[in-house]
Amino acid sequence: MSSNRLPLLLLLFLMLNACGVVPRDGALTSAPDEEPPASRPITASVSSFDRVVNQLHSAHREWEGTPYRLGGTGINGIDCSAFTQVVYRDFFGEDLPRNTREQLGTGSGVRRESIRPGDLIFFRTGRNVLHVGIAMEEGNFLHASVSNGVMISNLAEPYWAGRYIGTRRVL
């Protein structure tokens, strides 16, 4: 398949799929990682970096331990895409789509070695299931875990390292 058709196929794939579910016959197809346009700064200023990290730690303190509930959107239970949506809205004043598939289509692609706090990080956690979290510092990310609720995990953990599929920069 030619590489110039890949972004179009990804867009079509994203438009046709529901939150976090991959079609029975399909493997997730993703476009090659992209870097931000030259007109945007590639590195965040220290004050911006610190602000994002502080906001993410505040979100963690507020939501820590909230149980995972598929379709949940509140403190009594929340799923991964609702959690990222709420954190972006309440802590950064940014609107995100409600489901994982649509979030995967927002912002711009980021290479794994260029991840910075606030980036959305995506994983394939099952044959037909995706998961999303928000990058913090030192490889950590904040997410609503199915097994432990809202928590911080690290990209270097074998479970997550083997399931990583991409990063999007929205902030």
Short mmCIF file of N, CA and C in Angstrom, two decimals:
data_model
loop_
_atom_site.label_atom_id
_atom_site.label_comp_id
_atom_site.label_asym_id
_atom_site.label_seq_id
_atom_site.Cartn_x
_atom_site.Cartn_y
_atom_site.Cartn_z
N MET A 1 0.85 -1.18 0.00
CA MET A 1 0.00 0.00 0.00
C MET A 1 0.89 1.23 0.00
N SER A 2 0.58 2.19 -0.83
CA SER A 2 1.41 3.39 -0.91
C SER A 2 1.23 4.23 0.35
N SER A 3 2.33 4.88 0.76
CA SER A 3 2.30 5.65 2.00
C SER A 3 1.43 6.90 1.89
N ASN A 4 1.17 7.39 0.66
CA ASN A 4 0.34 8.59 0.54
C ASN A 4 -1.15 8.27 0.77
N ARG A 5 -1.54 7.01 0.72
CA ARG A 5 -2.93 6.62 0.99
C ARG A 5 -3.17 6.32 2.46
N LEU A 6 -2.09 6.12 3.22
CA LEU A 6 -2.20 5.73 4.62
C LEU A 6 -2.97 6.75 5.47
N PRO A 7 -2.68 8.07 5.38
CA PRO A 7 -3.45 9.03 6.19
C PRO A 7 -4.94 9.02 5.86
N LEU A 8 -5.29 8.87 4.59
CA LEU A 8 -6.69 8.82 4.19
C LEU A 8 -7.37 7.58 4.76
N LEU A 9 -6.68 6.45 4.72
CA LEU A 9 -7.24 5.22 5.28
C LEU A 9 -7.41 5.34 6.79
N LEU A 10 -6.44 5.97 7.46
CA LEU A 10 -6.55 6.17 8.90
C LEU A 10 -7.76 7.03 9.23
N LEU A 11 -7.95 8.12 8.50
CA LEU A 11 -9.09 8.99 8.72
C LEU A 11 -10.40 8.22 8.53
N LEU A 12 -10.49 7.46 7.46
CA LEU A 12 -11.68 6.65 7.21
C LEU A 12 -11.90 5.64 8.33
N PHE A 13 -10.83 5.00 8.76
CA PHE A 13 -10.90 4.03 9.85
C PHE A 13 -11.43 4.68 11.12
N LEU A 14 -10.90 5.86 11.46
CA LEU A 14 -11.32 6.56 12.67
C LEU A 14 -12.78 6.97 12.60
N MET A 15 -13.24 7.39 11.43
CA MET A 15 -14.61 7.85 11.29
C MET A 15 -15.61 6.71 11.41
N LEU A 16 -15.20 5.49 11.07
CA LEU A 16 -16.12 4.37 11.03
C LEU A 16 -16.18 3.57 12.33
N ASN A 17 -15.32 3.85 13.27
CA ASN A 17 -15.24 3.02 14.47
C ASN A 17 -15.75 3.72 15.71
N ALA A 18 -16.29 2.94 16.61
CA ALA A 18 -16.80 3.43 17.89
C ALA A 18 -15.65 3.57 18.87
N CYS A 19 -15.94 4.12 20.01
CA CYS A 19 -14.96 4.37 21.06
C CYS A 19 -14.21 3.11 21.46
N GLY A 20 -12.91 3.11 21.23
CA GLY A 20 -12.04 2.08 21.75
C GLY A 20 -12.21 0.70 21.17
N VAL A 21 -12.97 0.51 20.12
CA VAL A 21 -13.18 -0.82 19.59
C VAL A 21 -12.68 -0.88 18.15
N VAL A 22 -11.89 -1.88 17.86
CA VAL A 22 -11.36 -2.10 16.52
C VAL A 22 -12.26 -3.13 15.84
N PRO A 23 -12.55 -2.98 14.56
CA PRO A 23 -13.39 -3.96 13.90
C PRO A 23 -12.78 -5.35 14.00
N ARG A 24 -13.64 -6.37 14.00
CA ARG A 24 -13.20 -7.76 14.15
C ARG A 24 -12.07 -8.12 13.20
N ASP A 25 -12.14 -7.65 11.96
CA ASP A 25 -11.17 -8.05 10.95
C ASP A 25 -9.96 -7.14 10.90
N GLY A 26 -9.95 -6.05 11.66
CA GLY A 26 -8.94 -5.04 11.41
C GLY A 26 -7.89 -4.90 12.46
N ALA A 27 -6.70 -4.69 11.99
CA ALA A 27 -5.64 -4.25 12.86
C ALA A 27 -5.65 -2.73 12.79
N LEU A 28 -5.24 -2.10 13.84
CA LEU A 28 -5.20 -0.65 13.85
C LEU A 28 -4.16 -0.19 12.85
N THR A 29 -4.54 0.73 12.01
CA THR A 29 -3.62 1.30 11.04
C THR A 29 -3.33 2.71 11.48
N SER A 30 -2.07 3.05 11.60
CA SER A 30 -1.76 4.41 12.00
C SER A 30 -0.79 5.04 11.03
N ALA A 31 -0.91 6.34 10.92
CA ALA A 31 -0.01 7.09 10.04
C ALA A 31 1.35 7.17 10.71
N PRO A 32 2.40 7.34 9.91
CA PRO A 32 3.72 7.52 10.51
C PRO A 32 3.69 8.71 11.45
N ASP A 33 4.51 8.62 12.51
CA ASP A 33 4.57 9.73 13.46
C ASP A 33 4.94 11.00 12.72
N GLU A 34 4.33 12.09 13.14
CA GLU A 34 4.58 13.39 12.54
C GLU A 34 5.19 14.29 13.58
N GLU A 35 5.95 15.23 13.14
CA GLU A 35 6.46 16.26 14.02
C GLU A 35 5.61 17.51 13.84
N PRO A 36 5.55 18.39 14.85
CA PRO A 36 4.77 19.61 14.69
C PRO A 36 5.35 20.47 13.56
N PRO A 37 4.51 21.27 12.91
CA PRO A 37 5.01 22.16 11.85
C PRO A 37 6.09 23.09 12.39
N ALA A 38 6.97 23.53 11.51
CA ALA A 38 8.08 24.39 11.93
C ALA A 38 7.60 25.69 12.54
N SER A 39 6.37 26.11 12.22
CA SER A 39 5.87 27.37 12.75
C SER A 39 5.52 27.27 14.23
N ARG A 40 5.40 26.04 14.74
CA ARG A 40 5.12 25.86 16.16
C ARG A 40 6.42 25.58 16.90
N PRO A 41 6.52 26.03 18.16
CA PRO A 41 7.73 25.71 18.92
C PRO A 41 7.79 24.20 19.18
N ILE A 42 8.97 23.61 19.05
CA ILE A 42 9.10 22.17 19.24
C ILE A 42 9.22 21.85 20.73
N THR A 43 9.85 22.71 21.51
CA THR A 43 9.98 22.44 22.93
C THR A 43 9.16 23.45 23.72
N ALA A 44 8.59 22.98 24.81
CA ALA A 44 7.80 23.85 25.66
C ALA A 44 8.74 24.64 26.56
N SER A 45 8.33 25.83 26.93
CA SER A 45 9.14 26.59 27.88
C SER A 45 9.05 25.92 29.24
N VAL A 46 10.03 26.23 30.09
CA VAL A 46 10.05 25.62 31.42
C VAL A 46 8.78 25.97 32.17
N SER A 47 8.33 27.20 32.09
CA SER A 47 7.13 27.58 32.83
C SER A 47 5.90 26.84 32.30
N SER A 48 5.81 26.66 31.00
CA SER A 48 4.70 25.92 30.41
C SER A 48 4.78 24.45 30.83
N PHE A 49 5.98 23.88 30.79
CA PHE A 49 6.21 22.50 31.21
C PHE A 49 5.76 22.32 32.66
N ASP A 50 6.23 23.19 33.54
CA ASP A 50 5.88 23.09 34.96
C ASP A 50 4.38 23.26 35.19
N ARG A 51 3.76 24.17 34.45
CA ARG A 51 2.33 24.39 34.60
C ARG A 51 1.56 23.14 34.22
N VAL A 52 1.91 22.52 33.11
CA VAL A 52 1.21 21.31 32.66
C VAL A 52 1.41 20.18 33.67
N VAL A 53 2.65 19.98 34.12
CA VAL A 53 2.93 18.93 35.10
C VAL A 53 2.16 19.18 36.39
N ASN A 54 2.14 20.41 36.86
CA ASN A 54 1.40 20.73 38.10
C ASN A 54 -0.09 20.46 37.93
N GLN A 55 -0.65 20.84 36.80
CA GLN A 55 -2.07 20.58 36.54
C GLN A 55 -2.36 19.08 36.51
N LEU A 56 -1.48 18.32 35.91
CA LEU A 56 -1.69 16.87 35.85
C LEU A 56 -1.60 16.23 37.23
N HIS A 57 -0.69 16.72 38.06
CA HIS A 57 -0.62 16.20 39.44
C HIS A 57 -1.87 16.61 40.23
N SER A 58 -2.38 17.79 39.97
CA SER A 58 -3.64 18.20 40.62
C SER A 58 -4.79 17.30 40.18
N ALA A 59 -4.84 17.00 38.90
CA ALA A 59 -5.88 16.10 38.38
C ALA A 59 -5.75 14.73 39.02
N HIS A 60 -4.53 14.26 39.18
CA HIS A 60 -4.31 12.96 39.82
C HIS A 60 -4.81 12.96 41.25
N ARG A 61 -4.46 13.99 42.00
CA ARG A 61 -4.91 14.08 43.40
C ARG A 61 -6.44 14.10 43.48
N GLU A 62 -7.08 14.83 42.57
CA GLU A 62 -8.53 14.94 42.58
C GLU A 62 -9.23 13.64 42.19
N TRP A 63 -8.66 12.90 41.26
CA TRP A 63 -9.33 11.73 40.69
C TRP A 63 -8.76 10.39 41.14
N GLU A 64 -7.62 10.38 41.84
CA GLU A 64 -6.93 9.14 42.20
C GLU A 64 -7.88 8.12 42.82
N GLY A 65 -7.82 6.91 42.31
CA GLY A 65 -8.62 5.82 42.84
C GLY A 65 -10.05 5.76 42.32
N THR A 66 -10.49 6.77 41.59
CA THR A 66 -11.83 6.70 41.01
C THR A 66 -11.89 5.44 40.17
N PRO A 67 -12.89 4.59 40.39
CA PRO A 67 -12.94 3.32 39.65
C PRO A 67 -13.21 3.51 38.17
N TYR A 68 -12.71 2.55 37.39
CA TYR A 68 -12.99 2.52 35.97
C TYR A 68 -14.40 1.99 35.77
N ARG A 69 -15.16 2.65 34.93
CA ARG A 69 -16.48 2.16 34.52
C ARG A 69 -16.69 2.52 33.06
N LEU A 70 -16.83 1.49 32.21
CA LEU A 70 -17.04 1.72 30.79
C LEU A 70 -18.26 2.61 30.60
N GLY A 71 -18.11 3.70 29.90
CA GLY A 71 -19.19 4.65 29.68
C GLY A 71 -19.35 5.66 30.80
N GLY A 72 -18.62 5.48 31.91
CA GLY A 72 -18.70 6.39 33.04
C GLY A 72 -18.06 7.72 32.76
N THR A 73 -18.60 8.77 33.37
CA THR A 73 -18.09 10.12 33.11
C THR A 73 -17.88 10.93 34.39
N GLY A 74 -17.99 10.30 35.56
CA GLY A 74 -17.91 11.06 36.79
C GLY A 74 -17.10 10.39 37.86
N ILE A 75 -17.09 10.99 39.03
CA ILE A 75 -16.27 10.56 40.15
C ILE A 75 -16.66 9.18 40.69
N ASN A 76 -17.87 8.72 40.39
CA ASN A 76 -18.29 7.38 40.82
C ASN A 76 -17.80 6.28 39.88
N GLY A 77 -17.29 6.67 38.73
CA GLY A 77 -16.77 5.73 37.76
C GLY A 77 -16.57 6.43 36.43
N ILE A 78 -15.41 6.19 35.81
CA ILE A 78 -15.07 6.90 34.57
C ILE A 78 -14.25 5.98 33.68
N ASP A 79 -14.43 6.12 32.37
CA ASP A 79 -13.59 5.34 31.47
C ASP A 79 -12.43 6.21 30.99
N CYS A 80 -11.51 5.60 30.25
CA CYS A 80 -10.26 6.30 29.91
C CYS A 80 -10.48 7.54 29.05
N SER A 81 -11.35 7.45 28.06
CA SER A 81 -11.53 8.61 27.18
C SER A 81 -12.32 9.73 27.86
N ALA A 82 -13.26 9.37 28.71
CA ALA A 82 -13.97 10.41 29.48
C ALA A 82 -13.01 11.09 30.44
N PHE A 83 -12.09 10.30 31.02
CA PHE A 83 -11.12 10.88 31.94
C PHE A 83 -10.23 11.90 31.23
N THR A 84 -9.68 11.53 30.07
CA THR A 84 -8.84 12.49 29.35
C THR A 84 -9.65 13.71 28.93
N GLN A 85 -10.89 13.51 28.54
CA GLN A 85 -11.75 14.62 28.14
C GLN A 85 -11.97 15.58 29.31
N VAL A 86 -12.28 15.04 30.49
CA VAL A 86 -12.53 15.85 31.68
C VAL A 86 -11.26 16.60 32.11
N VAL A 87 -10.13 15.93 32.11
CA VAL A 87 -8.88 16.58 32.52
C VAL A 87 -8.54 17.71 31.56
N TYR A 88 -8.63 17.48 30.28
CA TYR A 88 -8.35 18.54 29.32
C TYR A 88 -9.30 19.72 29.50
N ARG A 89 -10.57 19.44 29.73
CA ARG A 89 -11.55 20.52 29.89
C ARG A 89 -11.33 21.27 31.20
N ASP A 90 -11.25 20.55 32.31
CA ASP A 90 -11.23 21.18 33.63
C ASP A 90 -9.87 21.76 34.02
N PHE A 91 -8.79 21.19 33.52
CA PHE A 91 -7.46 21.63 33.93
C PHE A 91 -6.72 22.44 32.87
N PHE A 92 -7.15 22.33 31.60
CA PHE A 92 -6.46 23.05 30.53
C PHE A 92 -7.39 23.89 29.67
N GLY A 93 -8.70 23.82 29.92
CA GLY A 93 -9.65 24.60 29.14
C GLY A 93 -9.74 24.18 27.68
N GLU A 94 -9.42 22.94 27.38
CA GLU A 94 -9.42 22.41 26.01
C GLU A 94 -10.52 21.37 25.86
N ASP A 95 -11.19 21.39 24.73
CA ASP A 95 -12.22 20.39 24.44
C ASP A 95 -11.62 19.24 23.67
N LEU A 96 -11.94 18.03 24.11
CA LEU A 96 -11.55 16.81 23.40
C LEU A 96 -12.82 16.06 23.04
N PRO A 97 -12.77 15.28 21.98
CA PRO A 97 -13.92 14.40 21.68
C PRO A 97 -14.13 13.40 22.82
N ARG A 98 -15.29 12.80 22.88
CA ARG A 98 -15.62 11.89 23.97
C ARG A 98 -14.98 10.51 23.84
N ASN A 99 -14.79 10.02 22.63
CA ASN A 99 -14.30 8.64 22.55
C ASN A 99 -12.85 8.54 22.08
N THR A 100 -12.26 7.39 22.39
CA THR A 100 -10.84 7.16 22.12
C THR A 100 -10.51 7.30 20.65
N ARG A 101 -11.32 6.75 19.79
CA ARG A 101 -11.07 6.82 18.34
C ARG A 101 -10.99 8.27 17.86
N GLU A 102 -11.93 9.09 18.29
CA GLU A 102 -11.91 10.50 17.87
C GLU A 102 -10.73 11.24 18.49
N GLN A 103 -10.36 10.91 19.73
CA GLN A 103 -9.20 11.53 20.35
C GLN A 103 -7.93 11.17 19.59
N LEU A 104 -7.86 9.96 19.06
CA LEU A 104 -6.72 9.52 18.28
C LEU A 104 -6.55 10.36 17.01
N GLY A 105 -7.61 10.99 16.57
CA GLY A 105 -7.55 11.84 15.38
C GLY A 105 -7.33 13.31 15.67
N THR A 106 -7.16 13.69 16.92
CA THR A 106 -6.97 15.11 17.25
C THR A 106 -5.49 15.46 17.32
N GLY A 107 -5.20 16.73 17.24
CA GLY A 107 -3.83 17.21 17.39
C GLY A 107 -2.92 16.73 16.29
N SER A 108 -1.64 16.66 16.62
CA SER A 108 -0.64 16.21 15.65
C SER A 108 0.15 15.05 16.24
N GLY A 109 0.63 14.18 15.36
CA GLY A 109 1.41 13.03 15.79
C GLY A 109 2.74 13.45 16.38
N VAL A 110 3.21 12.65 17.36
CA VAL A 110 4.46 12.93 18.05
C VAL A 110 5.26 11.64 18.13
N ARG A 111 6.54 11.71 17.82
CA ARG A 111 7.40 10.53 17.95
C ARG A 111 7.55 10.17 19.42
N ARG A 112 7.71 8.90 19.68
CA ARG A 112 7.79 8.41 21.06
C ARG A 112 8.89 9.13 21.85
N GLU A 113 10.02 9.39 21.22
CA GLU A 113 11.12 10.04 21.93
C GLU A 113 10.87 11.54 22.16
N SER A 114 9.80 12.07 21.60
CA SER A 114 9.49 13.50 21.76
C SER A 114 8.26 13.76 22.64
N ILE A 115 7.77 12.75 23.31
CA ILE A 115 6.59 12.91 24.17
C ILE A 115 6.90 13.92 25.27
N ARG A 116 5.91 14.79 25.52
CA ARG A 116 6.05 15.74 26.62
C ARG A 116 4.74 15.78 27.41
N PRO A 117 4.79 16.31 28.64
CA PRO A 117 3.59 16.35 29.48
C PRO A 117 2.41 17.00 28.76
N GLY A 118 1.25 16.35 28.91
CA GLY A 118 0.03 16.83 28.28
C GLY A 118 -0.32 16.09 27.00
N ASP A 119 0.63 15.39 26.40
CA ASP A 119 0.35 14.64 25.18
C ASP A 119 -0.58 13.46 25.50
N LEU A 120 -1.44 13.13 24.55
CA LEU A 120 -2.29 11.94 24.68
C LEU A 120 -1.49 10.74 24.20
N ILE A 121 -1.50 9.67 24.99
CA ILE A 121 -0.76 8.45 24.67
C ILE A 121 -1.76 7.32 24.48
N PHE A 122 -1.62 6.58 23.37
CA PHE A 122 -2.59 5.55 23.02
C PHE A 122 -1.96 4.16 23.04
N PHE A 123 -2.76 3.19 23.46
CA PHE A 123 -2.32 1.80 23.58
C PHE A 123 -3.40 0.88 23.00
N ARG A 124 -2.96 -0.28 22.54
CA ARG A 124 -3.89 -1.36 22.19
C ARG A 124 -3.85 -2.33 23.37
N THR A 125 -4.95 -2.42 24.12
CA THR A 125 -4.97 -3.26 25.31
C THR A 125 -5.67 -4.60 25.10
N GLY A 126 -6.24 -4.78 23.94
CA GLY A 126 -6.89 -6.03 23.59
C GLY A 126 -7.06 -6.07 22.09
N ARG A 127 -7.49 -7.19 21.58
CA ARG A 127 -7.62 -7.34 20.13
C ARG A 127 -8.48 -6.23 19.54
N ASN A 128 -9.54 -5.87 20.20
CA ASN A 128 -10.47 -4.86 19.69
C ASN A 128 -10.59 -3.65 20.60
N VAL A 129 -9.60 -3.41 21.44
CA VAL A 129 -9.74 -2.36 22.45
C VAL A 129 -8.53 -1.44 22.47
N LEU A 130 -8.80 -0.13 22.55
CA LEU A 130 -7.76 0.88 22.71
C LEU A 130 -7.89 1.53 24.08
N HIS A 131 -6.79 2.15 24.52
CA HIS A 131 -6.75 2.83 25.80
C HIS A 131 -6.00 4.14 25.60
N VAL A 132 -6.37 5.17 26.36
CA VAL A 132 -5.71 6.47 26.25
C VAL A 132 -5.37 7.00 27.64
N GLY A 133 -4.22 7.67 27.72
CA GLY A 133 -3.79 8.34 28.94
C GLY A 133 -3.14 9.66 28.58
N ILE A 134 -2.68 10.39 29.59
CA ILE A 134 -2.06 11.70 29.37
C ILE A 134 -0.63 11.66 29.91
N ALA A 135 0.34 12.00 29.04
CA ALA A 135 1.75 11.98 29.42
C ALA A 135 2.03 12.95 30.55
N MET A 136 2.89 12.50 31.47
CA MET A 136 3.41 13.34 32.53
C MET A 136 4.92 13.44 32.30
N GLU A 137 5.69 13.58 33.35
CA GLU A 137 7.14 13.66 33.20
C GLU A 137 7.76 12.28 33.44
N GLU A 138 8.99 12.10 32.93
CA GLU A 138 9.81 10.90 33.17
C GLU A 138 9.14 9.60 32.74
N GLY A 139 8.38 9.64 31.65
CA GLY A 139 7.75 8.43 31.14
C GLY A 139 6.44 8.05 31.82
N ASN A 140 6.04 8.82 32.80
CA ASN A 140 4.78 8.54 33.50
C ASN A 140 3.60 9.04 32.68
N PHE A 141 2.46 8.43 32.90
CA PHE A 141 1.23 8.92 32.29
C PHE A 141 0.07 8.67 33.24
N LEU A 142 -0.90 9.56 33.17
CA LEU A 142 -2.10 9.55 34.01
C LEU A 142 -3.23 8.95 33.19
N HIS A 143 -3.98 8.01 33.81
CA HIS A 143 -5.04 7.34 33.06
C HIS A 143 -6.04 6.68 34.00
N ALA A 144 -7.17 6.31 33.42
CA ALA A 144 -8.18 5.54 34.14
C ALA A 144 -7.97 4.07 33.78
N SER A 145 -7.31 3.35 34.67
CA SER A 145 -6.97 1.95 34.46
C SER A 145 -8.18 1.07 34.74
N VAL A 146 -8.39 0.08 33.89
CA VAL A 146 -9.51 -0.86 34.08
C VAL A 146 -9.36 -1.57 35.42
N SER A 147 -8.15 -1.95 35.80
CA SER A 147 -7.97 -2.73 37.01
C SER A 147 -7.82 -1.90 38.29
N ASN A 148 -7.27 -0.69 38.19
CA ASN A 148 -6.99 0.10 39.40
C ASN A 148 -7.61 1.48 39.43
N GLY A 149 -8.44 1.81 38.47
CA GLY A 149 -9.03 3.14 38.43
C GLY A 149 -8.01 4.19 38.03
N VAL A 150 -8.27 5.44 38.38
CA VAL A 150 -7.38 6.53 37.99
C VAL A 150 -6.06 6.40 38.74
N MET A 151 -4.98 6.40 37.96
CA MET A 151 -3.65 6.17 38.54
C MET A 151 -2.58 6.69 37.60
N ILE A 152 -1.33 6.62 38.06
CA ILE A 152 -0.17 6.94 37.24
C ILE A 152 0.56 5.63 36.95
N SER A 153 0.91 5.45 35.68
CA SER A 153 1.72 4.30 35.26
C SER A 153 2.92 4.84 34.49
N ASN A 154 3.81 3.93 34.06
CA ASN A 154 4.99 4.36 33.32
C ASN A 154 5.09 3.60 32.00
N LEU A 155 5.45 4.35 30.95
CA LEU A 155 5.60 3.76 29.62
C LEU A 155 6.64 2.65 29.56
N ALA A 156 7.60 2.63 30.48
CA ALA A 156 8.64 1.61 30.47
C ALA A 156 8.15 0.29 31.06
N GLU A 157 7.00 0.29 31.76
CA GLU A 157 6.48 -0.96 32.30
C GLU A 157 6.20 -1.89 31.12
N PRO A 158 6.62 -3.16 31.23
CA PRO A 158 6.46 -4.08 30.09
C PRO A 158 5.04 -4.13 29.52
N TYR A 159 4.03 -4.11 30.38
CA TYR A 159 2.66 -4.17 29.88
C TYR A 159 2.38 -3.02 28.93
N TRP A 160 2.73 -1.79 29.33
CA TRP A 160 2.44 -0.61 28.52
C TRP A 160 3.39 -0.48 27.35
N ALA A 161 4.67 -0.78 27.55
CA ALA A 161 5.66 -0.65 26.48
C ALA A 161 5.28 -1.51 25.28
N GLY A 162 4.76 -2.70 25.53
CA GLY A 162 4.40 -3.59 24.45
C GLY A 162 3.08 -3.28 23.78
N ARG A 163 2.31 -2.36 24.35
CA ARG A 163 1.00 -2.03 23.82
C ARG A 163 0.90 -0.61 23.25
N TYR A 164 1.99 0.13 23.35
CA TYR A 164 2.03 1.51 22.86
C TYR A 164 1.78 1.55 21.35
N ILE A 165 0.88 2.45 20.92
CA ILE A 165 0.64 2.59 19.47
C ILE A 165 0.85 4.01 18.95
N GLY A 166 0.87 5.01 19.81
CA GLY A 166 1.11 6.36 19.31
C GLY A 166 0.79 7.45 20.30
N THR A 167 1.19 8.66 19.93
CA THR A 167 1.00 9.85 20.77
C THR A 167 0.48 10.98 19.90
N ARG A 168 -0.41 11.78 20.49
CA ARG A 168 -0.94 12.97 19.79
C ARG A 168 -0.74 14.18 20.70
N ARG A 169 -0.33 15.28 20.11
CA ARG A 169 -0.15 16.54 20.85
C ARG A 169 -1.33 17.45 20.57
N VAL A 170 -2.04 17.81 21.63
CA VAL A 170 -3.20 18.67 21.53
C VAL A 170 -2.91 20.03 22.17
N LEU A 171 -2.18 20.04 23.28
CA LEU A 171 -1.87 21.30 23.99
C LEU A 171 -0.75 22.05 23.30
#
